[in-house]
Amino acid sequence: MTISGVALLALCTLVGTLLGDFLGIALDVQANVGGVGLAMLLLVTARVYLHRAGRLSDGVKLGVGFWAALYIPIVVAMAATQNVVAAVEGGPMVLVAGTLTVLLNFVVFGVISRSGPRQETMDEIEARELAARTAGIPKL
Amino acid sequence: MIDMFTRLGTAEGLIIAFATIGVIMWVSYPLSRYLSFGRIHGSAIAIMIGLALAFVGGTMTGGQRGLADIPFFAGVGLMGGAMLRDFAIVATAFEVDVAHAKKAGVIGAVALVIGTILPFIVGVLAGLAFGYRDAVSLTTLGAGAVTYIVGPVTGTAIGASSPVIALSIAIGVLKAVIVMIVTPIVAPLVRLDNPRAAMIFGGITGTVSGVSGGLAATDRRLVPYGSLTATFHTGFGCLVAPSILFFIVRLFTQGE
């Protein structure tokens, strides 16, 4: 059933968020600590378990996959609700701090990313796995 | 007439949002193909249109939630809000390859620490350059450069003034906005094309909205890996900014 996938996703999200809240309280931080990340780990674990038990039905895949496919539209909606005016009108200090942070961010990332051995790109990974996979990733 | 649209916005909010975002997506892909010859990804253009609409909404209403402050488009706030965003991010984890995720575990954690301390220093230095001298304001501004959630959480915890907290949010939002726009352009130069790099990128950059938006526009398949580490960023920042980092800043400013 499709709802099984949606419900599984909802349960993982709720439990992860709760754990993140508890972690925040335990660490005396006024924020959720890694709730979404914990939820993701739960969902990955659930998928591995269902796969092994032979219960990873098409309905479950559809229920989760639909929301994963809606991810980009949701990000666009998120972008449309940012306080862009404040970011633009925040004055020179905001501009300097924001721009320098991102610049430094990419420089440091570039150094780390280029230092290691060249990694297999997403395209190469997919080309290799294409034979094993029947269903592709839905393109929006 | 306007009343009717306002009522429709309340009654059918989320449905209007689906249609609106759908139209943006339809427009974006041809724009990507014919205007940029596919160099700028369709979703990157969609995100930029979204940001532009947020600017229009903010200027029209004077509100803080962009397009969602226009009553007819209120549903966009629900669609792009934290609830559905987190739900969809978690869903992308279904495609995560456990083997790839494990490989980047340690370096992801290192990236998280670097990605918190470096922006914090930049924020503090920017604050110093623009005349702020007290430890509370400097720490809050530094925290804002980590993410726009760490800024206000830290500022509230250590008792910063409201204008400083607003500035810290603005720094974080600007960071997220620039990351969304720049990531797809810079990605080929910095080899942001594999799961390991995406996890490091998420850890260093932090801001979930910036990382998820930027990666979505670069290569949708990288989103779960980047989000996995980015999600710990805000929590880690909220942990160290009002405590260890505040303490260090206070140590430096005591001589003033």
Short mmCIF file of C-alpha atoms in Angstrom, two decimals, chain B:
data_model
loop_
_atom_site.label_atom_id
_atom_site.label_comp_id
_atom_site.label_asym_id
_atom_site.label_seq_id
_atom_site.Cartn_x
_atom_site.Cartn_y
_atom_site.Cartn_z
CA MET B 1 -12.66 40.95 -6.10
CA ILE B 2 -9.49 41.21 -4.03
CA ASP B 3 -11.50 39.84 -1.12
CA MET B 4 -12.39 36.79 -3.15
CA PHE B 5 -8.73 36.08 -3.97
CA THR B 6 -7.79 36.49 -0.33
CA ARG B 7 -10.49 34.01 0.69
CA LEU B 8 -9.32 31.57 -1.99
CA GLY B 9 -5.78 31.92 -0.63
CA THR B 10 -6.95 30.82 2.80
CA ALA B 11 -9.28 28.04 1.67
CA GLU B 12 -7.07 26.54 -1.04
CA GLY B 13 -3.64 27.68 0.20
CA LEU B 14 -1.59 24.55 -0.43
CA ILE B 15 -3.35 23.83 -3.75
CA ILE B 16 -2.55 27.35 -5.00
CA ALA B 17 1.06 26.77 -3.90
CA PHE B 18 1.31 23.52 -5.91
CA ALA B 19 -0.03 25.29 -8.99
CA THR B 20 2.20 28.35 -8.52
CA ILE B 21 5.39 26.35 -8.01
CA GLY B 22 4.38 24.11 -10.91
CA VAL B 23 4.15 27.14 -13.21
CA ILE B 24 7.59 28.33 -11.99
CA MET B 25 9.06 24.90 -12.78
CA TRP B 26 7.43 24.82 -16.25
CA VAL B 27 8.91 28.21 -17.08
CA SER B 28 12.34 27.40 -15.62
CA TYR B 29 13.32 24.42 -17.72
CA PRO B 30 12.80 26.06 -21.15
CA LEU B 31 14.59 29.15 -19.80
CA SER B 32 17.50 26.92 -18.83
CA ARG B 33 17.56 25.28 -22.26
CA TYR B 34 17.13 28.33 -24.52
CA LEU B 35 18.64 31.18 -22.51
CA SER B 36 21.59 29.52 -20.80
CA PHE B 37 21.88 26.57 -23.24
CA GLY B 38 21.59 24.18 -20.31
CA ARG B 39 24.55 25.67 -18.46
CA ILE B 40 22.42 26.86 -15.56
CA HIS B 41 20.26 24.00 -14.34
CA GLY B 42 16.47 24.40 -14.57
CA SER B 43 16.02 23.99 -10.83
CA ALA B 44 18.65 26.69 -10.20
CA ILE B 45 16.60 29.07 -12.34
CA ALA B 46 13.43 28.01 -10.51
CA ILE B 47 15.12 28.80 -7.17
CA MET B 48 16.25 32.20 -8.45
CA ILE B 49 12.72 32.98 -9.64
CA GLY B 50 11.54 31.92 -6.17
CA LEU B 51 14.01 34.30 -4.51
CA ALA B 52 12.98 37.11 -6.87
CA LEU B 53 9.31 36.53 -6.01
CA ALA B 54 10.25 36.54 -2.33
CA PHE B 55 11.81 39.96 -2.87
CA VAL B 56 8.67 41.20 -4.66
CA GLY B 57 6.45 39.83 -1.88
CA GLY B 58 8.64 41.36 0.82
CA THR B 59 8.69 44.78 -0.86
CA MET B 60 4.92 44.75 -1.50
CA THR B 61 3.88 43.78 2.03
CA GLY B 62 6.85 44.75 4.21
CA GLY B 63 6.61 41.27 5.76
CA GLN B 64 9.32 38.72 6.49
CA ARG B 65 8.02 35.65 4.68
CA GLY B 66 8.45 36.75 1.07
CA LEU B 67 5.72 35.63 -1.30
CA ALA B 68 3.76 33.99 1.53
CA ASP B 69 2.90 37.41 2.99
CA ILE B 70 0.63 38.08 0.02
CA PRO B 71 -2.65 36.52 1.25
CA PHE B 72 -3.38 34.75 -2.04
CA PHE B 73 0.00 32.97 -1.90
CA ALA B 74 -0.08 32.17 1.83
CA GLY B 75 0.00 28.45 1.02
CA VAL B 76 3.50 28.75 -0.43
CA GLY B 77 4.59 29.31 3.17
CA LEU B 78 3.14 25.93 4.14
CA MET B 79 4.65 24.18 1.13
CA GLY B 80 8.10 25.71 1.68
CA GLY B 81 7.93 25.63 5.48
CA ALA B 82 10.11 23.52 7.75
CA MET B 83 7.50 20.74 8.11
CA LEU B 84 7.23 19.69 4.46
CA ARG B 85 10.85 20.60 3.73
CA ASP B 86 12.16 18.24 6.40
CA PHE B 87 9.63 15.57 5.34
CA ALA B 88 10.90 15.71 1.74
CA ILE B 89 14.57 15.81 2.79
CA VAL B 90 14.09 12.67 4.89
CA ALA B 91 12.38 11.02 1.90
CA THR B 92 15.48 11.57 -0.24
CA ALA B 93 17.42 9.38 2.22
CA PHE B 94 15.64 6.40 0.64
CA GLU B 95 18.14 6.73 -2.22
CA VAL B 96 21.21 6.96 0.03
CA ASP B 97 23.76 4.25 -0.55
CA VAL B 98 24.89 3.13 2.91
CA ALA B 99 28.38 2.22 1.67
CA HIS B 100 28.96 5.74 0.28
CA ALA B 101 27.64 7.40 3.44
CA LYS B 102 29.92 5.35 5.70
CA LYS B 103 33.03 6.27 3.71
CA ALA B 104 32.56 9.98 4.44
CA GLY B 105 31.75 9.57 8.14
CA VAL B 106 34.93 10.92 9.75
CA ILE B 107 35.69 13.60 7.18
CA GLY B 108 32.06 14.72 7.43
CA ALA B 109 32.52 15.31 11.16
CA VAL B 110 35.76 17.22 10.57
CA ALA B 111 33.98 19.33 7.93
CA LEU B 112 31.27 20.10 10.48
CA VAL B 113 33.80 21.56 12.94
CA ILE B 114 35.66 23.58 10.28
CA GLY B 115 32.35 24.75 8.84
CA THR B 116 31.27 26.14 12.21
CA ILE B 117 34.48 27.83 13.30
CA LEU B 118 35.48 29.51 10.01
CA PRO B 119 32.21 31.35 9.31
CA PHE B 120 32.06 32.30 12.99
CA ILE B 121 35.47 33.98 12.73
CA VAL B 122 34.43 35.79 9.54
CA GLY B 123 31.26 37.04 11.25
CA VAL B 124 33.19 38.25 14.30
CA LEU B 125 35.79 40.02 12.14
CA ALA B 126 33.06 41.68 10.07
CA GLY B 127 31.48 42.85 13.33
CA LEU B 128 34.83 44.25 14.51
CA ALA B 129 35.37 46.01 11.17
CA PHE B 130 32.00 47.74 11.49
CA GLY B 131 32.56 48.98 15.01
CA TYR B 132 31.14 46.32 17.30
CA ARG B 133 33.34 45.76 20.36
CA ASP B 134 31.24 43.86 22.93
CA ALA B 135 31.53 40.07 23.16
CA VAL B 136 27.75 39.50 23.09
CA SER B 137 27.18 41.33 19.78
CA LEU B 138 30.31 39.88 18.16
CA THR B 139 29.38 36.33 19.14
CA THR B 140 25.84 36.79 17.83
CA LEU B 141 27.07 38.15 14.50
CA GLY B 142 29.58 35.30 14.23
CA ALA B 143 26.83 32.78 15.00
CA GLY B 144 24.67 34.35 12.27
CA ALA B 145 27.40 33.60 9.75
CA VAL B 146 27.11 29.92 10.72
CA THR B 147 23.38 29.70 9.91
CA TYR B 148 20.42 32.04 10.30
CA ILE B 149 19.08 29.79 13.05
CA VAL B 150 22.30 29.63 15.08
CA GLY B 151 22.43 33.47 15.07
CA PRO B 152 19.12 34.22 16.82
CA VAL B 153 19.35 31.15 19.10
CA THR B 154 22.79 32.26 20.29
CA GLY B 155 21.79 35.93 20.51
CA THR B 156 18.76 35.10 22.63
CA ALA B 157 20.80 32.79 24.87
CA ILE B 158 23.50 35.37 25.66
CA GLY B 159 21.23 38.44 25.67
CA ALA B 160 22.07 40.31 22.47
CA SER B 161 20.05 43.38 21.39
CA SER B 162 17.25 42.98 18.87
CA PRO B 163 18.94 44.90 16.01
CA VAL B 164 22.05 42.73 16.36
CA ILE B 165 19.92 39.57 16.28
CA ALA B 166 18.17 40.88 13.16
CA LEU B 167 21.57 41.52 11.54
CA SER B 168 22.74 38.01 12.45
CA ILE B 169 19.65 36.54 10.77
CA ALA B 170 20.28 38.72 7.69
CA ILE B 171 23.88 37.46 7.44
CA GLY B 172 22.69 33.85 7.63
CA VAL B 173 19.90 34.37 5.09
CA LEU B 174 22.28 36.10 2.67
CA LYS B 175 24.70 33.20 3.10
CA ALA B 176 21.94 30.71 2.27
CA VAL B 177 20.82 32.75 -0.73
CA ILE B 178 24.35 33.08 -2.17
CA VAL B 179 25.00 29.36 -1.61
CA MET B 180 21.78 28.48 -3.49
CA ILE B 181 22.81 30.60 -6.49
CA VAL B 182 26.58 29.99 -6.56
CA THR B 183 26.78 26.24 -5.84
CA PRO B 184 25.66 25.00 -9.30
CA ILE B 185 28.04 27.46 -10.98
CA VAL B 186 31.10 26.58 -8.88
CA ALA B 187 30.39 22.84 -8.55
CA PRO B 188 32.50 21.65 -11.53
CA LEU B 189 35.53 23.69 -10.32
CA VAL B 190 35.51 22.20 -6.83
CA ARG B 191 34.62 18.64 -7.91
CA LEU B 192 31.23 18.68 -6.23
CA ASP B 193 30.01 15.68 -8.22
CA ASN B 194 30.19 12.68 -5.89
CA PRO B 195 28.54 11.54 -2.63
CA ARG B 196 31.67 12.01 -0.51
CA ALA B 197 32.17 15.59 -1.72
CA ALA B 198 28.49 16.32 -1.12
CA MET B 199 28.76 15.14 2.50
CA ILE B 200 31.83 17.31 3.09
CA PHE B 201 30.06 20.21 1.39
CA GLY B 202 27.02 19.77 3.65
CA GLY B 203 29.22 19.70 6.74
CA ILE B 204 31.24 22.78 5.81
CA THR B 205 28.41 24.90 4.44
CA GLY B 206 25.81 23.98 7.04
CA THR B 207 22.76 26.05 6.20
CA VAL B 208 20.23 23.34 5.27
CA SER B 209 18.27 25.60 2.95
CA GLY B 210 21.43 26.78 1.17
CA VAL B 211 22.91 23.28 0.87
CA SER B 212 19.70 21.57 -0.19
CA GLY B 213 18.82 24.34 -2.65
CA GLY B 214 22.34 24.55 -4.04
CA LEU B 215 22.73 20.79 -4.42
CA ALA B 216 19.23 20.43 -5.88
CA ALA B 217 20.26 22.89 -8.58
CA THR B 218 23.58 21.10 -9.12
CA ASP B 219 22.58 17.44 -9.13
CA ARG B 220 19.46 16.23 -7.37
CA ARG B 221 21.07 12.86 -6.57
CA LEU B 222 23.60 14.58 -4.27
CA VAL B 223 20.92 16.18 -2.06
CA PRO B 224 20.52 13.36 0.50
CA TYR B 225 24.28 13.12 1.11
CA GLY B 226 24.71 16.87 1.63
CA SER B 227 21.61 17.18 3.78
CA LEU B 228 22.70 14.28 5.98
CA THR B 229 25.68 16.25 7.34
CA ALA B 230 24.17 19.73 7.00
CA THR B 231 21.36 18.80 9.36
CA PHE B 232 23.82 18.40 12.22
CA HIS B 233 25.34 21.80 11.50
CA THR B 234 22.68 23.99 13.10
CA GLY B 235 22.54 21.79 16.19
CA PHE B 236 26.32 21.79 16.54
CA GLY B 237 26.43 25.56 16.03
CA CYS B 238 23.74 26.15 18.66
CA LEU B 239 25.82 23.97 20.97
CA VAL B 240 29.21 25.67 20.64
CA ALA B 241 28.39 29.29 19.70
CA PRO B 242 26.73 30.41 22.95
CA SER B 243 29.19 28.38 25.06
CA ILE B 244 32.80 27.72 23.98
CA LEU B 245 32.93 30.27 21.17
CA PHE B 246 31.27 32.99 23.30
CA PHE B 247 33.79 32.27 26.05
CA ILE B 248 36.71 32.62 23.64
CA VAL B 249 35.37 35.90 22.20
CA ARG B 250 34.91 37.26 25.74
CA LEU B 251 38.51 36.36 26.53
CA PHE B 252 39.70 38.42 23.55
CA THR B 253 37.45 41.42 24.21
CA GLN B 254 38.20 41.77 27.93
CA GLY B 255 41.10 44.13 27.30
CA GLU B 256 38.85 46.63 25.50
#
